[in-house]
Coordinates of C-alpha atoms in Angstrom, one line a residue:
M1 CA -28.2 -1.4 -36.4
T2 CA -26.8 1.0 -33.9
T3 CA -29.0 2.9 -31.4
S4 CA -28.3 6.0 -29.3
F5 CA -29.9 7.7 -26.5
T6 CA -30.8 10.8 -28.5
I7 CA -32.5 12.7 -25.7
F8 CA -29.5 12.5 -23.3
Q9 CA -28.2 16.0 -24.2
A10 CA -31.7 17.4 -23.5
L11 CA -31.5 16.3 -19.9
P12 CA -30.6 18.9 -17.2
P13 CA -26.8 19.2 -16.7
E14 CA -27.1 18.1 -13.0
L15 CA -28.8 14.8 -14.1
R16 CA -26.2 14.2 -16.9
N17 CA -23.4 14.7 -14.3
K18 CA -25.0 12.2 -12.0
I19 CA -25.3 9.6 -14.8
W20 CA -21.6 10.1 -15.8
R21 CA -20.6 9.8 -12.1
A22 CA -22.7 6.6 -11.7
A23 CA -20.6 5.0 -14.4
L24 CA -17.5 5.3 -12.1
P25 CA -16.7 3.1 -9.1
D26 CA -16.9 4.7 -5.6
D27 CA -13.2 4.7 -5.1
V28 CA -9.9 2.9 -5.5
G29 CA -9.3 1.3 -2.2
P30 CA -6.0 0.5 -0.5
T31 CA -4.0 -1.5 -3.0
L32 CA -1.2 -4.1 -2.7
F33 CA 2.2 -3.6 -4.3
F34 CA 4.5 -6.7 -4.4
F35 CA 8.0 -7.4 -3.3
K36 CA 9.4 -9.5 -6.1
N37 CA 13.0 -10.4 -5.2
K38 CA 14.4 -7.3 -7.0
R39 CA 16.7 -4.6 -5.8
Y40 CA 14.7 -1.6 -4.6
W41 CA 17.2 0.1 -2.4
C42 CA 19.3 3.0 -3.9
A43 CA 22.0 5.1 -2.3
R44 CA 22.6 8.9 -2.8
R45 CA 24.1 11.9 -1.1
L46 CA 21.7 13.8 1.1
K47 CA 20.8 17.2 -0.3
R48 CA 21.5 20.3 1.8
S49 CA 17.8 21.1 2.0
E50 CA 16.9 17.7 3.5
P51 CA 16.6 17.0 7.2
G52 CA 19.7 15.4 8.7
Y53 CA 22.2 17.0 6.3
I54 CA 25.6 17.6 8.0
P55 CA 27.7 20.4 6.5
R56 CA 31.3 19.6 5.3
T57 CA 31.1 15.8 5.8
G58 CA 27.7 15.3 4.1
V59 CA 25.5 12.3 4.7
M60 CA 24.6 9.3 2.6
A61 CA 20.9 8.3 2.2
M62 CA 19.3 4.9 1.5
D63 CA 16.0 5.1 -0.3
F64 CA 13.5 2.3 -0.8
R65 CA 12.3 3.2 -4.3
T66 CA 8.6 2.3 -4.4
D67 CA 8.6 3.6 -8.0
L68 CA 10.6 0.5 -8.9
L69 CA 8.1 -2.0 -7.6
G70 CA 6.4 -2.0 -11.0
D71 CA 2.9 -2.4 -9.8
D72 CA 1.5 1.1 -10.7
I73 CA -2.2 1.1 -10.8
R74 CA -3.4 1.3 -14.4
L75 CA -7.0 2.1 -15.2
Y76 CA -8.3 2.1 -18.8
M77 CA -11.1 4.7 -18.8
P78 CA -12.8 5.4 -22.1
L79 CA -15.1 7.8 -20.4
V80 CA -12.5 10.5 -20.6
L81 CA -12.8 10.4 -24.4
V82 CA -16.6 10.6 -24.7
N83 CA -17.0 14.4 -24.5
R84 CA -15.9 17.4 -22.3
E85 CA -18.6 16.9 -19.8
A86 CA -17.8 13.2 -19.2
R87 CA -14.1 13.9 -19.2
S88 CA -14.5 16.6 -16.5
I89 CA -16.4 14.2 -14.2
A90 CA -13.8 11.4 -14.9
I91 CA -10.8 13.6 -14.2
D92 CA -12.3 14.9 -10.9
W93 CA -12.8 11.3 -9.8
L94 CA -9.2 10.3 -10.8
E95 CA -7.7 13.2 -8.9
Q96 CA -9.7 12.2 -5.8
Q97 CA -8.1 8.7 -6.1
G98 CA -4.6 10.2 -6.3
F99 CA -4.0 10.0 -10.0
D100 CA -1.9 12.7 -11.6
T101 CA -3.9 14.3 -14.4
K102 CA -1.9 17.4 -15.0
N103 CA -0.2 16.1 -18.2
L104 CA -3.0 13.9 -19.4
D105 CA -3.0 13.3 -23.1
P106 CA -6.4 14.4 -24.6
H107 CA -6.4 11.3 -26.7
H108 CA -5.2 8.8 -24.1
H109 CA -7.5 6.8 -21.8
M110 CA -5.0 4.8 -19.7
M111 CA -4.3 6.4 -16.3
T112 CA -1.6 5.4 -13.8
R113 CA -1.2 5.9 -10.1
T114 CA 2.0 5.1 -8.2
F115 CA 2.4 3.8 -4.7
N116 CA 0.5 5.8 -2.1
Y117 CA 2.4 6.0 1.2
D118 CA -0.8 6.8 3.2
S119 CA -3.0 4.0 1.9
D120 CA -1.2 1.3 -0.1
A121 CA 0.7 -1.7 1.4
L122 CA 3.8 -3.7 0.4
Y123 CA 2.8 -7.4 0.2
I124 CA 5.6 -9.8 1.1
S125 CA 4.8 -13.4 0.2
D126 CA 5.9 -16.3 2.4
G127 CA 8.5 -17.3 -0.3
T128 CA 10.1 -13.8 -0.6
W129 CA 10.3 -12.9 3.1
S130 CA 13.9 -13.9 3.6
D131 CA 15.0 -11.9 0.5
F132 CA 13.0 -8.9 1.8
L133 CA 14.8 -9.1 5.2
E134 CA 18.3 -9.5 3.6
E135 CA 18.1 -6.9 0.9
P136 CA 18.9 -3.8 3.0
R137 CA 21.7 -5.6 4.8
L138 CA 23.3 -6.8 1.6
F139 CA 22.9 -3.4 0.0
R140 CA 24.7 -1.7 2.9
R141 CA 27.5 -4.2 2.6
R142 CA 27.8 -3.8 -1.2
R143 CA 27.9 0.0 -1.0
G144 CA 30.2 0.1 2.0
L145 CA 27.6 1.8 4.2
Y146 CA 28.2 -0.1 7.4
N147 CA 29.6 1.9 10.3
R148 CA 28.7 5.1 8.5
H149 CA 26.0 7.7 9.3
V150 CA 23.2 6.9 6.8
K151 CA 19.8 8.5 6.6
V152 CA 17.3 5.8 5.8
H153 CA 14.1 6.6 3.9
P154 CA 12.0 3.4 3.9
N155 CA 9.0 5.1 2.2
V156 CA 6.6 2.3 3.3
S157 CA 4.5 2.4 6.4
R158 CA 2.2 -0.6 5.7
F159 CA 3.1 -4.2 5.2
A160 CA 0.8 -7.1 4.2
V161 CA 1.5 -10.8 4.9
S162 CA -0.5 -14.0 4.8
E163 CA -2.2 -15.4 7.9
S164 CA -0.1 -18.5 7.6
F165 CA 3.1 -16.4 7.9
F166 CA 1.8 -14.3 10.7
T167 CA 0.8 -17.3 12.9
Q168 CA 4.2 -19.1 12.6
R169 CA 6.3 -18.2 15.6
D170 CA 9.7 -18.7 14.0
L171 CA 8.8 -16.4 11.1
L172 CA 7.0 -13.8 13.1
E173 CA 9.9 -13.3 15.3
R174 CA 11.9 -12.2 12.3
L175 CA 9.9 -9.1 11.6
P176 CA 11.9 -6.4 9.8
D177 CA 14.6 -4.4 11.4
V178 CA 12.9 -1.4 12.9
E179 CA 16.0 0.7 12.4
T180 CA 15.5 0.3 8.7
W181 CA 11.7 0.1 8.5
M182 CA 11.2 2.9 11.0
D183 CA 7.9 4.1 9.4
L184 CA 6.2 0.8 10.0
R185 CA 2.7 1.5 11.4
V186 CA 0.3 -1.2 10.1
V187 CA 0.6 -4.9 9.3
F188 CA -2.3 -6.2 7.3
V189 CA -2.8 -9.9 7.8
V190 CA -4.5 -11.4 4.7
V191 CA -7.0 -14.1 5.7
G192 CA -8.1 -16.7 3.1
A193 CA -7.1 -16.6 -0.5
Q194 CA -3.8 -14.8 -1.2
P195 CA -3.2 -12.4 -4.1
D196 CA -1.5 -13.7 -7.2
V197 CA 1.3 -11.5 -8.4
R198 CA 1.3 -13.3 -11.8
Q199 CA -2.0 -11.8 -12.8
R200 CA -0.8 -8.7 -14.4
T201 CA -4.2 -7.4 -15.8
V202 CA -5.8 -7.0 -12.4
R203 CA -5.0 -5.1 -9.2
W204 CA -5.5 -6.4 -5.7
E205 CA -7.3 -4.2 -3.1
L206 CA -7.5 -4.7 0.6
E207 CA -11.0 -5.4 1.9
D208 CA -12.6 -5.6 5.4
V209 CA -9.9 -3.1 6.6
D210 CA -12.1 -1.4 9.2
K211 CA -13.9 -4.4 10.7
G212 CA -11.4 -4.8 13.6
V213 CA -7.9 -3.9 14.6
F214 CA -5.4 -4.9 17.3
I215 CA -3.6 -1.7 18.5
W216 CA -0.3 -1.9 20.5
D217 CA -0.6 -0.1 23.9
R218 CA 2.9 0.8 25.1
E219 CA 1.8 1.5 28.7
R220 CA -0.1 -1.8 29.1
Q221 CA 2.4 -3.7 26.9
D222 CA -0.4 -5.4 25.2
F223 CA -2.6 -5.3 22.1
N224 CA -6.1 -3.8 22.5
F225 CA -8.7 -5.1 20.2
R226 CA -11.0 -2.4 18.7
R227 CA -14.1 -3.5 16.9
G228 CA -14.9 -1.6 13.7
T229 CA -17.8 -1.5 11.3
G230 CA -19.5 -4.6 9.9
T231 CA -19.7 -8.2 10.9
L232 CA -16.6 -10.3 11.6
V233 CA -16.9 -13.0 9.0
D234 CA -14.2 -15.2 10.5
A235 CA -14.0 -14.6 14.3
D236 CA -11.7 -17.5 14.7
A237 CA -9.1 -15.8 12.4
Y238 CA -9.2 -12.7 14.6
R239 CA -8.6 -14.8 17.6
R240 CA -5.6 -16.7 16.0
I241 CA -4.1 -13.4 14.8
G242 CA -4.5 -11.7 18.1
D243 CA -3.0 -14.6 20.0
A244 CA 0.0 -14.7 17.6
A245 CA 0.6 -11.0 17.9
R246 CA 0.6 -11.1 21.7
A247 CA 2.7 -14.2 21.9
H248 CA 5.3 -13.9 19.1
L249 CA 5.9 -10.3 18.2
P250 CA 9.4 -9.4 19.4
K251 CA 9.4 -7.1 22.4
G252 CA 12.4 -5.3 21.0
L253 CA 10.4 -4.2 18.0
L254 CA 7.3 -3.1 20.0
Q255 CA 9.3 -1.2 22.6
H256 CA 11.7 0.6 20.1
H257 CA 11.5 4.4 20.2
N258 CA 10.7 4.4 16.5
M259 CA 7.6 2.3 17.1
K260 CA 5.1 5.0 18.1
T261 CA 2.2 2.7 17.4
L262 CA 1.5 -0.5 15.6
E263 CA -1.8 -1.8 14.2
I264 CA -2.5 -5.4 13.2
R265 CA -5.4 -5.5 10.8
P266 CA -7.0 -8.8 9.6
V267 CA -8.1 -8.3 6.0
S268 CA -9.1 -10.1 2.9
V269 CA -8.2 -9.1 -0.7
G270 CA -10.3 -8.5 -3.7
R271 CA -9.4 -8.8 -7.4
K272 CA -10.3 -5.7 -9.3
H273 CA -10.3 -5.3 -13.1
N274 CA -8.5 -2.3 -14.6
Y275 CA -11.0 -1.5 -17.3
I276 CA -13.7 1.1 -16.3
L277 CA -16.4 1.8 -18.9

């Protein structure tokens, strides 16, 4: 026997809206996208309307295509199919999280969101780091772009790596070429359990992002630690990460003119399901 809440429609609209909103999560946090040993760099000719274009000779561009990462956030949200009222609340929430709802099929309840430059991070596992470093160099060689003026669009400002990687001197000194990854602003150091790229039905969100951060001070040539909100669950991890940043980060990277600032943020990751009732 099925039952229904027959008096729901008799409730005031404001209360119904609060109930629909309570069925949704607070937000979609900063999410990890994964480097998977694929070719993400693409070459093209710079358009006349783009900065850096040179008349007559033209300029080649190298783009890191985040749309090829294949980790678009997918949310299954039946709430959009309940009625107009619920659909309106759900769509407002989706737009706040960066989802494109302009061409939303009225009978479709799977939503996608691509890589967000301002919040999401590219996770490079210990095993794929060498391939990650080599890819832009190999691409330049294959396309004959060495010794040519090339406009590079890295399209990523946030990296994420494991604590085990970050605290190894020989690996840390091989941080990516700042001439290529000139947008680098934040390195998230994942403490504890690492995300599993093989789990395709979940997404991995960064947690504890605002508890503490090491910020590079160009004048003092040192990292300043700034305490955030909440309790530091693993104070020893912060100490290890701070010591590694001060001792092993290459000075050439930190003093490069492209490196306006650099934040090192110890974080953890949480596994989130893609189905929202």
